[in-house]
Coordinates of C-alpha atoms in Angstrom, one line a residue:
M30 CA 0.0 0.0 0.0
I31 CA 2.8 2.4 0.9
E32 CA 4.4 1.9 -2.5
D33 CA 1.1 2.5 -4.3
L34 CA 0.5 5.7 -2.4
I35 CA 4.0 7.0 -3.2
A36 CA 3.4 6.1 -6.9
N37 CA 0.1 8.0 -6.7
G38 CA 2.0 11.0 -5.3
S39 CA 4.6 10.7 -8.1
L40 CA 1.8 10.9 -10.6
I41 CA 0.7 14.2 -9.1
I42 CA 4.2 15.7 -9.4
S43 CA 4.5 14.4 -13.0
F44 CA 1.2 16.0 -14.0
L45 CA 2.3 19.3 -12.5
F46 CA 5.3 19.5 -14.8
I47 CA 3.0 18.6 -17.8
A48 CA 0.6 21.4 -16.8
G49 CA 3.5 23.8 -16.3
Q50 CA 4.4 23.2 -20.0
I51 CA 0.8 23.6 -21.2
F52 CA 0.4 26.9 -19.3
K53 CA 4.0 28.1 -20.1
N54 CA 2.8 31.0 -22.3
S55 CA -0.5 31.6 -20.6
P56 CA -0.2 31.9 -16.8
L57 CA -2.9 30.2 -14.9
N58 CA -4.5 32.3 -12.2
L59 CA -7.9 33.5 -11.0
S60 CA -7.8 36.4 -13.5
A61 CA -6.8 34.3 -16.5
R62 CA -9.1 34.0 -19.5
I63 CA -12.2 31.8 -19.2
I64 CA -10.9 29.5 -21.9
T65 CA -7.6 29.1 -19.9
R66 CA -9.5 28.2 -16.7
M67 CA -11.7 25.8 -18.5
L68 CA -8.7 24.1 -19.9
A69 CA -7.3 23.9 -16.4
G70 CA -10.5 22.2 -15.3
I71 CA -10.4 19.7 -18.1
I72 CA -6.7 18.9 -17.5
G73 CA -7.5 18.6 -13.7
G74 CA -10.4 16.2 -14.4
I75 CA -8.2 14.0 -16.5
W76 CA -5.5 14.2 -13.8
G77 CA -7.9 13.1 -11.1
T78 CA -9.2 10.3 -13.4
V79 CA -5.7 9.0 -14.0
L80 CA -5.0 9.1 -10.3
M81 CA -8.2 7.1 -9.7
W82 CA -7.2 4.6 -12.4
F83 CA -4.0 3.9 -10.4
S84 CA -5.7 3.9 -7.0
I85 CA -5.3 1.4 -4.2
E86 CA -8.2 -1.0 -3.9
V87 CA -9.4 -1.1 -0.3
S88 CA -12.3 -3.3 -1.2
D89 CA -14.4 -4.2 -4.3
T90 CA -15.9 -0.7 -4.3
I91 CA -13.7 1.4 -2.1
I92 CA -10.5 2.9 -3.6
L93 CA -7.8 5.2 -2.2
D94 CA -5.9 7.8 -4.1
M95 CA -4.8 11.5 -4.0
R96 CA -7.3 13.0 -6.4
S97 CA -8.3 15.5 -3.8
I98 CA -4.9 17.1 -3.9
A99 CA -5.3 17.5 -7.6
L100 CA -8.6 19.2 -7.0
V101 CA -7.2 21.5 -4.4
L102 CA -4.4 22.7 -6.8
T103 CA -6.9 23.0 -9.7
T104 CA -9.2 25.2 -7.6
L105 CA -6.4 27.2 -6.1
Y106 CA -5.1 28.4 -9.5
G107 CA -8.0 27.8 -11.8
G108 CA -10.9 29.0 -9.6
P109 CA -14.4 27.8 -9.2
L110 CA -15.0 27.2 -12.9
A111 CA -12.0 24.9 -13.2
S112 CA -13.0 23.1 -9.9
F113 CA -16.6 22.5 -11.2
I114 CA -15.3 21.0 -14.5
F115 CA -12.9 18.8 -12.6
V116 CA -15.7 17.4 -10.4
M117 CA -18.0 16.8 -13.4
I118 CA -15.3 14.9 -15.4
F119 CA -14.2 12.9 -12.3
S120 CA -17.8 12.0 -11.4
F121 CA -18.5 10.7 -14.9
F122 CA -15.5 8.4 -15.0
R123 CA -16.0 7.3 -11.3
V124 CA -19.4 5.9 -12.2
A125 CA -18.3 4.7 -15.6
L126 CA -15.3 2.7 -14.2
F127 CA -16.6 1.5 -10.9
G128 CA -20.4 1.7 -11.2
L129 CA -23.0 3.6 -9.3
N130 CA -22.6 2.3 -5.7
E131 CA -22.4 3.7 -2.2
A132 CA -18.7 4.3 -2.4
S133 CA -19.0 6.1 -5.7
I134 CA -21.8 8.4 -4.3
V135 CA -19.7 9.1 -1.2
A136 CA -16.6 9.9 -3.3
I137 CA -18.5 12.3 -5.5
V138 CA -20.3 14.0 -2.6
I139 CA -17.0 14.5 -0.8
L140 CA -15.4 15.9 -3.9
M141 CA -18.3 18.3 -4.4
I142 CA -18.1 19.5 -0.8
L143 CA -14.4 20.0 -1.1
S144 CA -14.8 21.9 -4.4
I145 CA -17.4 24.3 -2.9
S146 CA -15.3 24.8 0.2
C147 CA -12.1 25.4 -1.7
S148 CA -13.9 27.8 -4.0
L149 CA -15.0 29.8 -1.0
I150 CA -11.6 29.7 0.6
I151 CA -9.9 31.2 -2.4
K152 CA -12.2 34.2 -2.1
I153 CA -10.7 35.2 1.2
D154 CA -8.6 38.2 0.2
K155 CA -6.8 38.6 3.6
W156 CA -5.3 35.1 3.4
S157 CA -2.1 34.3 1.6
I158 CA -1.8 31.6 -1.0
P159 CA 0.1 29.2 1.3
K160 CA -2.5 29.7 4.1
K161 CA -5.4 29.0 1.6
Y162 CA -3.5 26.0 0.2
W163 CA -2.9 24.3 3.6
T164 CA -6.4 25.0 4.8
M165 CA -7.7 23.2 1.8
I166 CA -5.3 20.3 2.3
F167 CA -6.3 19.8 5.9
L168 CA -10.0 20.1 5.0
N169 CA -9.4 17.5 2.3
L170 CA -7.8 15.1 4.9
S171 CA -10.7 15.6 7.3
L172 CA -13.3 14.9 4.6
Y173 CA -11.4 11.9 3.2
C174 CA -10.9 10.4 6.6
S175 CA -14.6 11.0 7.4
S176 CA -15.6 9.1 4.3
L177 CA -13.3 6.2 5.3
I178 CA -14.9 6.0 8.7
Y179 CA -18.3 5.9 7.1
L180 CA -17.4 3.2 4.6
I181 CA -15.0 0.9 6.6
D182 CA -16.0 -1.0 9.7
D183 CA -12.7 -2.7 10.4
A184 CA -11.0 -0.5 13.1
S185 CA -7.5 -1.9 12.7
K186 CA -7.6 -1.5 9.0
L187 CA -9.0 2.0 9.3
G188 CA -6.2 3.1 11.7
K189 CA -3.5 1.8 9.3
L190 CA -5.2 3.6 6.3
F191 CA -5.4 6.8 8.3
F192 CA -1.8 6.8 9.3
Y193 CA -0.2 6.0 5.9
F194 CA -2.6 8.0 3.8
S195 CA -2.3 11.1 6.0
L196 CA 1.5 10.9 6.2
I197 CA 2.0 10.4 2.4
S198 CA -0.7 12.9 1.5
L199 CA 0.9 15.6 3.6
C200 CA 4.3 14.9 2.1
T201 CA 2.9 14.9 -1.4
A202 CA 1.0 18.1 -0.7
Y203 CA 4.3 19.8 0.5
F204 CA 6.4 18.6 -2.5
S205 CA 3.5 19.5 -4.9
Y206 CA 3.5 23.1 -3.6
V207 CA 7.2 23.4 -3.8
V208 CA 7.1 22.1 -7.4
V209 CA 4.3 24.5 -8.3
I210 CA 6.3 27.5 -7.0
Y211 CA 9.3 26.3 -8.9
I212 CA 7.3 25.9 -12.1
Q213 CA 5.7 29.4 -11.7
K214 CA 9.0 31.1 -11.2
S215 CA 10.5 29.2 -14.2
N216 CA 7.6 30.1 -16.4
E217 CA 7.7 33.7 -15.4
L218 CA 11.4 33.9 -16.3
F219 CA 10.7 32.2 -19.6
R220 CA 7.9 34.7 -20.5
K221 CA 10.2 37.6 -19.4
Y222 CA 13.1 36.4 -21.5
M223 CA 10.7 35.8 -24.5
E224 CA 9.4 39.3 -24.2
E225 CA 12.8 40.8 -23.8
S226 CA 14.1 38.9 -26.8
K227 CA 11.5 40.9 -28.9
I228 CA 11.7 44.3 -27.2
D229 CA 14.5 46.9 -27.8
F230 CA 16.1 47.4 -24.4
L231 CA 16.7 51.1 -24.9
T232 CA 13.4 52.4 -26.3
G233 CA 10.9 49.8 -25.3
L234 CA 9.8 49.4 -28.9
H235 CA 9.8 46.2 -30.9
N236 CA 13.3 45.1 -31.9
V237 CA 14.4 44.0 -35.4
R238 CA 13.5 40.4 -34.7
A239 CA 10.0 41.2 -33.7
F240 CA 9.7 43.6 -36.6
D241 CA 10.7 40.9 -39.1
E242 CA 8.1 38.5 -37.6
M243 CA 5.3 41.0 -37.6
F244 CA 6.2 42.2 -41.1
N245 CA 6.0 38.6 -42.5
E246 CA 2.7 38.1 -40.6
Q247 CA 1.2 41.3 -42.0
I248 CA 2.3 40.3 -45.5
R249 CA 0.3 37.1 -45.2
I250 CA -2.7 39.0 -43.9
V251 CA -2.4 41.5 -46.8
E252 CA -2.3 38.7 -49.4
N253 CA -5.2 36.8 -47.9
Q254 CA -7.5 39.8 -47.2
K255 CA -6.4 42.1 -50.1
E256 CA -5.5 44.9 -47.9
I257 CA -2.7 47.5 -48.2
L258 CA 0.5 47.6 -46.1
S259 CA 2.8 50.7 -46.0
V260 CA 6.1 51.0 -44.3
L261 CA 8.2 53.9 -43.1
I262 CA 12.0 53.6 -42.6
I263 CA 13.2 56.5 -40.4
D264 CA 16.8 57.6 -39.8
I265 CA 18.1 60.4 -37.6
D266 CA 20.0 63.0 -39.5
F267 CA 23.6 63.4 -38.5
F268 CA 23.2 61.3 -35.4
K269 CA 26.9 60.6 -35.3
K270 CA 27.4 64.3 -34.6
V271 CA 25.0 64.1 -31.7
N272 CA 27.1 61.3 -30.2
D273 CA 30.4 63.0 -30.9
T274 CA 29.2 66.4 -29.4
Y275 CA 27.3 65.2 -26.3
G276 CA 28.4 61.6 -25.8
H277 CA 26.7 58.2 -26.3
T278 CA 24.7 58.6 -23.0
D279 CA 22.9 61.6 -24.3
G280 CA 22.6 59.9 -27.7
D281 CA 20.7 57.2 -26.0
L282 CA 18.4 59.8 -24.4
V283 CA 17.7 61.1 -27.8
L284 CA 16.8 57.6 -29.1
Q285 CA 14.5 57.0 -26.2
K286 CA 12.7 60.3 -26.7
L287 CA 12.4 59.6 -30.5
G288 CA 10.9 56.2 -29.7
T289 CA 8.2 57.8 -27.6
T290 CA 7.6 60.5 -30.2
L291 CA 7.1 57.9 -33.0
K292 CA 4.6 55.9 -30.8
Q293 CA 2.7 59.1 -30.1
S294 CA 2.6 60.2 -33.7
S295 CA 1.6 56.9 -35.2
R296 CA -1.9 55.3 -35.0
S297 CA -2.5 53.2 -32.0
F298 CA -2.6 49.9 -34.0
D299 CA 0.5 50.6 -36.1
I300 CA 3.7 48.7 -35.4
V301 CA 6.7 50.8 -34.3
A302 CA 10.2 49.3 -34.1
R303 CA 13.8 50.2 -33.7
K304 CA 15.7 48.3 -36.4
G305 CA 19.1 49.2 -34.9
G306 CA 21.4 52.2 -34.2
E307 CA 19.5 55.3 -35.2
E308 CA 17.2 53.6 -37.7
F309 CA 13.5 53.0 -36.9
A310 CA 10.6 51.5 -38.8
V311 CA 6.8 51.9 -38.7
L312 CA 4.4 49.4 -40.3
L313 CA 1.2 51.2 -41.2
L314 CA -1.6 48.6 -41.3
D315 CA -4.2 48.9 -44.1
C316 CA -2.8 52.2 -45.1
T317 CA -2.7 53.7 -48.6
L318 CA 0.4 55.4 -49.9
Q319 CA -1.2 58.8 -49.7
R320 CA -2.2 58.3 -46.1
A321 CA 1.3 56.9 -45.3
L322 CA 2.8 60.1 -46.7
E323 CA 0.6 62.2 -44.5
I324 CA 1.5 60.2 -41.4
A325 CA 5.2 60.4 -42.3
E326 CA 5.1 64.1 -42.8
K327 CA 3.3 64.5 -39.5
I328 CA 6.0 62.5 -37.8
R329 CA 8.8 64.5 -39.5
H330 CA 7.2 67.8 -38.5
K331 CA 6.6 66.6 -34.9
V332 CA 10.3 65.5 -34.5
E333 CA 11.6 68.7 -36.0
H334 CA 9.6 70.8 -33.5
T335 CA 10.3 68.6 -30.4
K336 CA 12.9 69.5 -27.8
F337 CA 15.1 66.6 -26.9
P338 CA 16.4 66.9 -23.3
I339 CA 19.9 65.7 -22.5
S340 CA 21.7 65.0 -19.2
N341 CA 23.2 68.4 -18.6
G342 CA 19.7 70.1 -18.6
Q343 CA 20.1 71.3 -22.2
E344 CA 17.6 70.6 -24.9
I345 CA 18.6 70.0 -28.5
N346 CA 16.7 69.7 -31.8
I347 CA 17.1 66.9 -34.3
T348 CA 15.6 66.1 -37.7
I349 CA 14.8 62.8 -39.4
S350 CA 14.6 61.5 -43.0
I351 CA 11.8 59.1 -43.9
G352 CA 11.5 56.6 -46.8
V353 CA 8.0 55.4 -47.6
A354 CA 6.8 52.4 -49.6
S355 CA 3.4 50.8 -50.0
Y356 CA 2.3 47.3 -51.1
P357 CA 0.6 46.9 -53.5
G358 CA 0.7 50.7 -54.0
T359 CA 4.4 51.3 -55.1
V360 CA 5.6 47.7 -55.4
E361 CA 4.1 44.7 -57.1
N362 CA 6.1 42.2 -55.1
H363 CA 6.0 42.3 -51.3
K364 CA 9.6 41.2 -51.1
D365 CA 10.6 44.6 -52.6
L366 CA 8.7 46.6 -50.0
L367 CA 11.4 47.1 -47.4
H368 CA 14.1 47.5 -50.1
Q369 CA 12.1 50.3 -51.8
A370 CA 11.5 52.0 -48.4
D371 CA 15.3 51.9 -47.8
A372 CA 15.9 53.3 -51.3
A373 CA 13.4 56.1 -50.6
L374 CA 15.2 56.9 -47.3
Y375 CA 18.5 57.2 -49.1
L376 CA 16.9 59.5 -51.7
A377 CA 15.6 61.7 -48.8
K378 CA 19.2 61.9 -47.4
R379 CA 20.7 62.7 -50.8
S380 CA 18.1 65.3 -51.4
G381 CA 19.0 67.3 -48.3
R382 CA 17.6 65.4 -45.3
N383 CA 14.7 66.3 -43.1
M384 CA 12.2 65.2 -45.7
V385 CA 9.9 62.5 -46.7
C386 CA 10.4 60.5 -50.0
H387 CA 8.6 57.6 -51.4
G388 CA 9.3 54.8 -53.9
N389 CA 7.9 54.9 -57.4

């Protein structure tokens, strides 16, 4: 029996790591999307069913397993909705696998009581997560032991079950919580690194990697939905002079301010990115060439009349040159869109800078 209970506990730990991978990109908590919490309930229900499948047979109808710990964890992080789905799935398979008998009814009722109780406990705002968790675990033990007292008449057998089940359940509950905290921290770091890998550290804009991914995605959308995509390639005029005169620290301040200005001057749904150095790009979604030129001119004018503060309290002015291209407005092949915008940018620079040019 001890070996079987330990194996049951090991299944709980294994499922936690599987769930951790499933919710790696979408953190599971009480404020998560409904679909995420529903998925948690489905996974939890399957989890509890697997634990029941590998349960210890106390008699022909009575089984012993740690499904309640799975329910506690599902409720703690998935909320009442996930808990309800868990109970429904488990109840169906309990009857399907072991028939509708007294032990099945008791097991389902106990699980329902635990589900309702845990759903109420997680609503207590003043309690910390560990306090809620251990309250649920001890409530679970109390309910489970009460059901065993009701179903088993043999006192000596009952005492042995109480001891081993309570001991291994508490150990499993402890290690499960440790593993959950470890998985949460690992997933938070993973999401942080994934976000940082696509965000420019200096300006907070999308970086060149994210820009390339979004550009390719927008091209697919444009081809499927017959929309228009325009792009602006922006470069600071004589930025090397800014760095040489004021230093790279002040140059970084200028880049940060420009990033903010570009975001404010673009439409809320447009994609603004720093491609590297002093070069920026803006993807204008479903935007004609004429409208793109208007937006580009608005940005150029805004930057020209914006004061850029630097570290010594001074404010300086800068100008930018912008190249504009549009697909299918100025190019017939989307592969030429960025190339034409670059060519238009160089034309603006050769023509005297601080201007907007577009491809033909």
